[in-house]
Coordinates of C-alpha atoms and ligand atoms in Angstrom, one line a residue:
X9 CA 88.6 113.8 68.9
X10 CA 92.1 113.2 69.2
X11 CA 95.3 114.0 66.7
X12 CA 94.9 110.7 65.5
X13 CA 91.7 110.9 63.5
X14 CA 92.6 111.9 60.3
X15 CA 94.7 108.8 60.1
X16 CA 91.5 106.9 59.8
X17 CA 89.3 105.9 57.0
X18 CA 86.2 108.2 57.0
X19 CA 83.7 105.4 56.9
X20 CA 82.3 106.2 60.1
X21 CA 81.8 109.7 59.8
X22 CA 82.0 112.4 62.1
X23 CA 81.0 109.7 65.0
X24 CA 79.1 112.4 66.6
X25 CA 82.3 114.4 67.7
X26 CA 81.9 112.6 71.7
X27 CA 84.6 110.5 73.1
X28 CA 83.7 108.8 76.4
X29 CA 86.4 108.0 78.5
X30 CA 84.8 105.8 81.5
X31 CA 81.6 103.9 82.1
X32 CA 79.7 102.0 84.7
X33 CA 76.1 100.0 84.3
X34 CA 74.0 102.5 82.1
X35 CA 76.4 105.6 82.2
X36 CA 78.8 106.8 80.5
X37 CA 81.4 109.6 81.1
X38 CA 82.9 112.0 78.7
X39 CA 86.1 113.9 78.3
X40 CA 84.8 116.4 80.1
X41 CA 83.0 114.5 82.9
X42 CA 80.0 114.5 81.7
X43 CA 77.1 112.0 82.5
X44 CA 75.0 110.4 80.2
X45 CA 72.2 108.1 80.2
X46 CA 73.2 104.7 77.8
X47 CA 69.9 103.5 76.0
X48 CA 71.4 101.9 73.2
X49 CA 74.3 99.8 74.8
X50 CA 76.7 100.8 72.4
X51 CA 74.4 99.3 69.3
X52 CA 72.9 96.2 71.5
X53 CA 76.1 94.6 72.7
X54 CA 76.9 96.1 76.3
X55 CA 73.5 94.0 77.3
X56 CA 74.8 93.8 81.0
X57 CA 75.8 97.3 81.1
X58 CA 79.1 98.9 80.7
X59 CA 81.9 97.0 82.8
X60 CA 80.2 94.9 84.3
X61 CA 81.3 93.5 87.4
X62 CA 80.1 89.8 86.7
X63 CA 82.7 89.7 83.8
X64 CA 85.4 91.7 84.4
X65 CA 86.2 89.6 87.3
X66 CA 87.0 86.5 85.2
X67 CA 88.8 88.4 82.3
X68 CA 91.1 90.3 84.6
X69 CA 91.7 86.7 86.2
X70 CA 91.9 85.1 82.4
X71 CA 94.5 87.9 81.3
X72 CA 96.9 86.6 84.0
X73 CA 96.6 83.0 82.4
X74 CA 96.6 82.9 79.2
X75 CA 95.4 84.7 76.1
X76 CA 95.7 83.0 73.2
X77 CA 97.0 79.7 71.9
X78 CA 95.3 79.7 68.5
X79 CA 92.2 76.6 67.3
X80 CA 95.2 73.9 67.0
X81 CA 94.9 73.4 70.7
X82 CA 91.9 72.6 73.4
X83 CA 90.6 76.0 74.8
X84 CA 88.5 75.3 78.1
X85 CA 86.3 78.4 78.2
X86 CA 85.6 77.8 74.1
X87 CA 84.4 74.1 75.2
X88 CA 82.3 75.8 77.7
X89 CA 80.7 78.2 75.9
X90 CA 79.7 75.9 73.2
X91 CA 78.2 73.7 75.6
X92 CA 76.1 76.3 77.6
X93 CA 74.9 77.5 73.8
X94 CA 73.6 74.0 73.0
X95 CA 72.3 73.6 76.0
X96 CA 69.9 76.5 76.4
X97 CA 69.1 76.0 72.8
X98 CA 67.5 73.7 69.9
X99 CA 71.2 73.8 68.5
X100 CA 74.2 70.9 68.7
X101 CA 76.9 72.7 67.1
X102 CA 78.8 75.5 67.4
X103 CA 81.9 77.5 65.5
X104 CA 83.4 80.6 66.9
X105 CA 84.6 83.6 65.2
X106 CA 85.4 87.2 65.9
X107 CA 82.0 88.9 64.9
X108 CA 78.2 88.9 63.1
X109 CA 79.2 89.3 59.8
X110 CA 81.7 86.4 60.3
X111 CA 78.8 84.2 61.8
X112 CA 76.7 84.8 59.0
X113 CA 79.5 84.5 56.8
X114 CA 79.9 81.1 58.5
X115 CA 76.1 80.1 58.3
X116 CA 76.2 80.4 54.6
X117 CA 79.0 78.5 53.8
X118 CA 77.9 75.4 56.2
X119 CA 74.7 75.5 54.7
X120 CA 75.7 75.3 50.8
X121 CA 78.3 72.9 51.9
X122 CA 76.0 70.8 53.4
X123 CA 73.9 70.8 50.4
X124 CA 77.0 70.0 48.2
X125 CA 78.8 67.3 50.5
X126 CA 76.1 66.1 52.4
X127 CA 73.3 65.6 50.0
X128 CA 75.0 65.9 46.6
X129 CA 73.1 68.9 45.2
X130 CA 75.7 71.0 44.7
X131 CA 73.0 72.9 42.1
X132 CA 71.4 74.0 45.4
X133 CA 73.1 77.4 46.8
X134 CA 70.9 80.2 46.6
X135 CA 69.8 81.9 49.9
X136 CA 66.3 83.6 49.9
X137 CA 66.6 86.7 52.4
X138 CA 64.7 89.6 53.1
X139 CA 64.1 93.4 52.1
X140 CA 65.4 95.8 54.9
X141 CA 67.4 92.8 56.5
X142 CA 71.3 93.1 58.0
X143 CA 73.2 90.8 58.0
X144 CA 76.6 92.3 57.9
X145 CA 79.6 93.9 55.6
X146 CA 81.9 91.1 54.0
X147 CA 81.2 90.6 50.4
X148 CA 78.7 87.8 51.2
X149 CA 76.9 89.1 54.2
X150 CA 76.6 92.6 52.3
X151 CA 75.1 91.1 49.5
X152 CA 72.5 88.6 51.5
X153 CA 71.6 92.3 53.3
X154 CA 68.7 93.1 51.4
X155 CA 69.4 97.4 51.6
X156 CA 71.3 98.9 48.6
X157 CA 73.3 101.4 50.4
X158 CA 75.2 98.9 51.6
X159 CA 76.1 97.2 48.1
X160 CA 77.1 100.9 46.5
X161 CA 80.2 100.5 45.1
X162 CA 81.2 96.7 45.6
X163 CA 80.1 95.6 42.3
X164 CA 80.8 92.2 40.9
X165 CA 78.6 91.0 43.8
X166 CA 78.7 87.1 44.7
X167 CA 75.6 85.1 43.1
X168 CA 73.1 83.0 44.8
X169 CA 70.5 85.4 47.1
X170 CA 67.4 86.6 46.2
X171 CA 65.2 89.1 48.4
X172 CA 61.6 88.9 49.5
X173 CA 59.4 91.3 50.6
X174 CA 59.3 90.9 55.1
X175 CA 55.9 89.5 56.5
X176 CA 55.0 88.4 53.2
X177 CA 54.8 84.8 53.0
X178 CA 52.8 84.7 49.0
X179 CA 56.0 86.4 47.5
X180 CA 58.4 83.8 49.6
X181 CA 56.4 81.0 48.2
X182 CA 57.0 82.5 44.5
X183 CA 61.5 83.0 45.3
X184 CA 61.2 79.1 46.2
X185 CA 62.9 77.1 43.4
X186 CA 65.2 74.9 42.7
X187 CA 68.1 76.3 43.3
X188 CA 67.1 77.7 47.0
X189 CA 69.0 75.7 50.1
X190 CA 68.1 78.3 52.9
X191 CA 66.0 80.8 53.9
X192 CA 67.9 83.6 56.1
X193 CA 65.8 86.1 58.1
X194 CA 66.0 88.1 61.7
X195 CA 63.1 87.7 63.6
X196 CA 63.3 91.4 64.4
X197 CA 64.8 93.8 61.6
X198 CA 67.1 95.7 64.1
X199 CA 68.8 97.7 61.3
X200 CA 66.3 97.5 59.2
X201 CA 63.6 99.4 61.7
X202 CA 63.0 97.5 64.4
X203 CA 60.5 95.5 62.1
X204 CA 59.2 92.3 63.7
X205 CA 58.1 89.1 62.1
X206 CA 54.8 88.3 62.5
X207 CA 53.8 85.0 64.2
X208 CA 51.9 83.4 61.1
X209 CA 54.6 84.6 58.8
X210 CA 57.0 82.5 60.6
X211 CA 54.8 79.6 60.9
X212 CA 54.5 79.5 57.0
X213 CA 58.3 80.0 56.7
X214 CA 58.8 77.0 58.4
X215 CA 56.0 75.3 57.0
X216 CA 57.9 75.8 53.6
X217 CA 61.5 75.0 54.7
X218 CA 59.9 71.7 55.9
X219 CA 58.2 71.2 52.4
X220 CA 61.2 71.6 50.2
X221 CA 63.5 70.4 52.6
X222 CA 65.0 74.0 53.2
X223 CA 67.1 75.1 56.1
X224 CA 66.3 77.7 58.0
X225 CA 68.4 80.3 59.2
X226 CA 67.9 82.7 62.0
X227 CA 69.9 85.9 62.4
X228 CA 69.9 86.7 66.1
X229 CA 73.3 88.8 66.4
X230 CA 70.9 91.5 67.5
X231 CA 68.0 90.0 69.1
X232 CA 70.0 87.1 71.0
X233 CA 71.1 86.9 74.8
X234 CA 68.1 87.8 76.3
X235 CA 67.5 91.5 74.3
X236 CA 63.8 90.4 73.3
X237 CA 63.0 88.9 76.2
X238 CA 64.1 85.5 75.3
X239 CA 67.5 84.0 75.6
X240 CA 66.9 83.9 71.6
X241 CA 64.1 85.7 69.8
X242 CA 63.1 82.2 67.8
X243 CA 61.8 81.4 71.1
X244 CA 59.1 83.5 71.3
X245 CA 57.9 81.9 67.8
X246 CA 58.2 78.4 69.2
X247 CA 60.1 77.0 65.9
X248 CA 63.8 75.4 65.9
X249 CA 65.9 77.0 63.4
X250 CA 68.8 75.1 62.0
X251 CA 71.0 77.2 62.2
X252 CA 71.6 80.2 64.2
X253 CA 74.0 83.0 64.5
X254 CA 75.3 85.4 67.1
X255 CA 77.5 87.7 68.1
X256 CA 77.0 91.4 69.2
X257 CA 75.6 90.5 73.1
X258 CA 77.3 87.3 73.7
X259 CA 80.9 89.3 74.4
X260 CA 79.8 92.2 76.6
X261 CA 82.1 94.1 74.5
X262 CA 84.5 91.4 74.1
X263 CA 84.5 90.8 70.3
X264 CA 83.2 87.1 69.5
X265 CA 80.9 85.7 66.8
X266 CA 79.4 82.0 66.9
X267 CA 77.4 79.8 64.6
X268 CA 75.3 77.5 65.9
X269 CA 73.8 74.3 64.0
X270 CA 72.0 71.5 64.4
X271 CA 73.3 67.8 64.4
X272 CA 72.6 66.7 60.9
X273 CA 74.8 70.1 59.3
X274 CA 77.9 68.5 62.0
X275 CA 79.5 66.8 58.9
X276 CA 79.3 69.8 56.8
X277 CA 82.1 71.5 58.4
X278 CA 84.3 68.9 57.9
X279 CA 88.0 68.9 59.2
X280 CA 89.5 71.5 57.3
X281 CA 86.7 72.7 55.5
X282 CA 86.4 76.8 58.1
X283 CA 88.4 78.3 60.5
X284 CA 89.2 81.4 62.1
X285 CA 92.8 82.5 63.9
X286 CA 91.5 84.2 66.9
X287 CA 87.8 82.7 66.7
X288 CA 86.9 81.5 70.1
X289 CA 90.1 82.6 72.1
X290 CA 91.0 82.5 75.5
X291 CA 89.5 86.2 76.3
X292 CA 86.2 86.3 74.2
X293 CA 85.2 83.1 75.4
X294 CA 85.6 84.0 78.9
X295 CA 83.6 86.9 78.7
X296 CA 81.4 84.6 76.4
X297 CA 80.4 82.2 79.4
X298 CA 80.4 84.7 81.9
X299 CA 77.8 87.3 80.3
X300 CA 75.8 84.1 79.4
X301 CA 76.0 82.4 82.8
X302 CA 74.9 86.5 84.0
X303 CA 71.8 86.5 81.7
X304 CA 70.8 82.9 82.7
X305 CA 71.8 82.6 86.6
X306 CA 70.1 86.2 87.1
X307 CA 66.7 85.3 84.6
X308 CA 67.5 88.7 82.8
X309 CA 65.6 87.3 79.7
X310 CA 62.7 87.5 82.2
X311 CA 63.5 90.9 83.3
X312 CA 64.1 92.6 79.8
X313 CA 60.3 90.9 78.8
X314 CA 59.1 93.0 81.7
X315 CA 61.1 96.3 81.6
X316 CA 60.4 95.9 77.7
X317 CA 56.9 96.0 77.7
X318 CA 56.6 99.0 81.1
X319 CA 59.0 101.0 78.1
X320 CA 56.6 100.4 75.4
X321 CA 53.5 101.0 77.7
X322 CA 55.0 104.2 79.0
X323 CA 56.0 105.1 75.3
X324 CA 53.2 104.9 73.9
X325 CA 51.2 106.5 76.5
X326 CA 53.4 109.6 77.1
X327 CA 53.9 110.4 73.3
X328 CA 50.1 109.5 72.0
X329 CA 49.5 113.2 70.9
X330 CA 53.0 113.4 69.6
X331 CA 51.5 114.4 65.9
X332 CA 55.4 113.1 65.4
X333 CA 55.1 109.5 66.0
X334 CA 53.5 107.5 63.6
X335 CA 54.7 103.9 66.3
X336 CA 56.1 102.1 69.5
X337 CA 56.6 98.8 68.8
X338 CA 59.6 96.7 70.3
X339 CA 59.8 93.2 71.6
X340 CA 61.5 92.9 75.1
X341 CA 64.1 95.8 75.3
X342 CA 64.7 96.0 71.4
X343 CA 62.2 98.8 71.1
X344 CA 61.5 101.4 67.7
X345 CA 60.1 104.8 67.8
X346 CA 58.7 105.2 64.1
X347 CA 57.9 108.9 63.6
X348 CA 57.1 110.7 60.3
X349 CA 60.6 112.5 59.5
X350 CA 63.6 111.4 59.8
X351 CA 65.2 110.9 63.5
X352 CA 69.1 112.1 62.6
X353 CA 68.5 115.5 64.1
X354 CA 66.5 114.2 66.9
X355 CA 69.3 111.9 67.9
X356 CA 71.8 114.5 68.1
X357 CA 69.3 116.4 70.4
X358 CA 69.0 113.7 72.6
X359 CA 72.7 113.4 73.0
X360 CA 72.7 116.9 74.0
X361 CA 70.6 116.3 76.8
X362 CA 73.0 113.3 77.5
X363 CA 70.3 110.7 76.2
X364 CA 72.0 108.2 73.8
X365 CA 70.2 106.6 71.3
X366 CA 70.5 105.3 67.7
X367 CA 68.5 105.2 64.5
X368 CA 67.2 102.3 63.0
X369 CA 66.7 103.0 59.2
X370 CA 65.7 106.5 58.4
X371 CA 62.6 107.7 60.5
X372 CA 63.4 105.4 63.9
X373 CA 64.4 105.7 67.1
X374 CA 66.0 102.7 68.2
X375 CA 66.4 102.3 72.4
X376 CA 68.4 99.1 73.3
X377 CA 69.5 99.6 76.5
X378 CA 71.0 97.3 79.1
X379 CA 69.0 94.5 80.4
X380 CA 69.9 95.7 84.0
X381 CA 68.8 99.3 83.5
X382 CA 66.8 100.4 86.3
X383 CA 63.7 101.5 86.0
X384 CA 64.4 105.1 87.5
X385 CA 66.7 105.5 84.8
X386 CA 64.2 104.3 82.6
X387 CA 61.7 107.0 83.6
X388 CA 64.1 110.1 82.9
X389 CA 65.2 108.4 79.4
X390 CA 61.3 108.5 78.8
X391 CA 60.9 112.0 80.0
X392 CA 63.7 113.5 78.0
X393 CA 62.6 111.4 75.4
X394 CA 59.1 112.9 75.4
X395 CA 60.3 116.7 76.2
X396 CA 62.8 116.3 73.0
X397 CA 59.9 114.8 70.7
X398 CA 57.3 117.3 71.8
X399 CA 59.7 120.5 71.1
X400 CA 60.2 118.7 67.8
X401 CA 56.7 119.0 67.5
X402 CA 55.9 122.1 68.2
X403 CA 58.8 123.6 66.1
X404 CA 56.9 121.8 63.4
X405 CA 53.9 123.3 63.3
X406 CA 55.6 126.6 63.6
Ligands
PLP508 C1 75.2 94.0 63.7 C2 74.6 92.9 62.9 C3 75.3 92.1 62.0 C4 76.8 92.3 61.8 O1 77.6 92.2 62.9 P1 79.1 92.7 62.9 O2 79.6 92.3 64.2 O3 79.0 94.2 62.7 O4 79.8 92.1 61.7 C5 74.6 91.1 61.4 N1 73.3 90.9 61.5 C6 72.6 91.6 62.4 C7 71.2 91.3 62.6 C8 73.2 92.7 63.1 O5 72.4 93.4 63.9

């Protein structure tokens, strides 16, 4: 910790008391010089690994050029990026900001503006979302997050979301009135536990935007750029959101959000109507392309299905007479280790024996690590993993 910390807020904590100084692929050095083994990619955004080679090539190049010029001007890389995200997905459109929260932030304004400018129902605003969703920390996104702790305090609140219960399509049906526009959902809670959608819950979402002329909005700051095994998680479901957000993977560190929409919401955002000073700038959006040419050129969608489900295999294998975990369940390398008590003090262990992790929720382990990670590093996080969990265990029982 250095001299320094006091003069921050104290929002974060005691961030674990580690400061890494350098890191390379999935390690990471501390103050002290030593090693540890990154599984959760410094919360799902370093999906190429730290530095990676791929992208620091163009920034360094990039930071020679040009940096910033502001959105009153062309920027080349921002054009690019747009058009590779379009390209590889059922989307048209897309705005750029600076993170999630700002994408979502983005998402809900295009789509009650739509509703109010494009089709004259101004009357329709309200956003159904869902119980242990994230969708971020401004006043809007906090309040379409459907967990408490993240509302304490910020009272008055803005109106127009309501909350139904995950995987439960009967209790949608019932939040759909006439005042919904959207429906906003991750197709796997990352926050929220790792929770994934099931197939024929999505089917009848989209079955019930379709009837009452809905949009549908998909979360995929977490899941996107390849994590689950898919450049985008809606993939796997085989639907076509209309609109989509990102952020956390698409930067490799670099901070940049996006917002991506179909054709018929283009008018929505009318000249004048959003913005964003730094959204899209010269650096993030040269990182931007580069970790998205990466995860395309080298098929590491592909790769993170596989190394995904080897983890999840060798997971649930390895720790099946764990009287500790309740579940393994992930999709691609998004992966949750529900256990019966909460995971705080195992996450600390693991750091100890220079295994980092994070918690998703409560009671579970959340691994996230880079798409690249080799699969010897992937055996020893297992094996520590196991080792930690089973002295758990037995300290239990004792
Ligand atoms: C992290 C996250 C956000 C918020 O992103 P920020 O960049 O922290 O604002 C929103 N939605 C999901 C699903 C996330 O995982």
């Amino acid at each position: 910790m250095g001299e320094g910390a006091n003069s921050l807020f104290p929002n974060y904590g005691s961030r674990y008391g580690l400061t890494f100084v350098k890191g390379e692929g999935s390690r990471l050095w501390d103050e002290q010089g030593k090693e540890y083994l990154d599984l959760m990619s410094g919360i799902a955004v370093t999906n190429l690994g730290h530095v990676p080679k791929q992208v620091t090539e163009r920034l360094k190049a990039q930071i020679d050029q040009l940096w910033h010029t502001s959105n009153l001007f062309h920027i080349p890389n921002q054009e690019k990026l747009a058009q590779l995200l379009t390209a590889n997905s059922c989307g048209d459109a897309v705005f750029f900001c600076n993170s999630g929260a700002e994408a979502n932030e983005a998402a809900i304004k295009l789509a009650r503006r739509y509703f109010n400018k494009v089709l004259g129902k101004p009357e329709q605003y309200e956003i159904i979302t869902f119980q242990q969703s994230f969708h971020g920390r401004t006043l809007a996104t906090l309040t379409a997050t459907g967990q408490d702790k993240v509302k304490d305090g910020f009272a008055p609140l803005p109106e127009g979301f309501v909350f139904a219960p995950y995987n439960d399509a009967e209790a949608l049906k019932q939040l759909i009135g006439p005042k919904t526009c959207a429906i906003m959902l991750e197709m796997v809670q990352g926050e929220g536990g790792v929770n994934r959608a099931e197939p024929e819950f999505i089917k009848q979402v989209t079955a019930l935007c379709e009837q009452h002329g809905l949009l549908l909005i998909i979360d995929e700051i977490q899941t996107g750029i390849g994590r689950t095994g898919k450049l985008f998680a809606y993939e796997h479901y085989g639907i076509q959101p209309d609109i989509f957000t990102l952020a956390k993977g698409l930067g490799s560190g670099m901070p940049i959000g996006a917002m991506v929409g179909k054709e018929k919401l283009r008018e929505a955002f009318s000249a004048g109507s959003h913005g964003s000073t730094f959204g899209g700038n010269y650096l993030s959006t040269t990182a931007g392309v580069a970790t998205l040419e990466t995860i395309l050129n080298e098929k590491l969608s592909e790769r993170a299905a596989e190394m995904g489900d080897y983890i999840v295999n060798e997971l649930s294998k390895q720790l099946a007479d764990n009287p500790l975990v309740k579940e393994v369940r992930g999709l691609g390398l998004l992966i949750g280790i529900e256990c019966t008590q909460p995971v705080a003090d195992l996450v600390t262990t693991l750091q100890e024996q220079a295994v980092l992790v994070i918690s998703a929720g409560p009671n579970v382990i959340r691994l996230a690590p880079s798409l690249l990670i080799t699969k010897e590093d992937v055996d020893r996080g297992i094996s520590v993993i196991r080792s930690v969990l089973s002295k758990q265990a037995a300290a239990a029982v004792q």
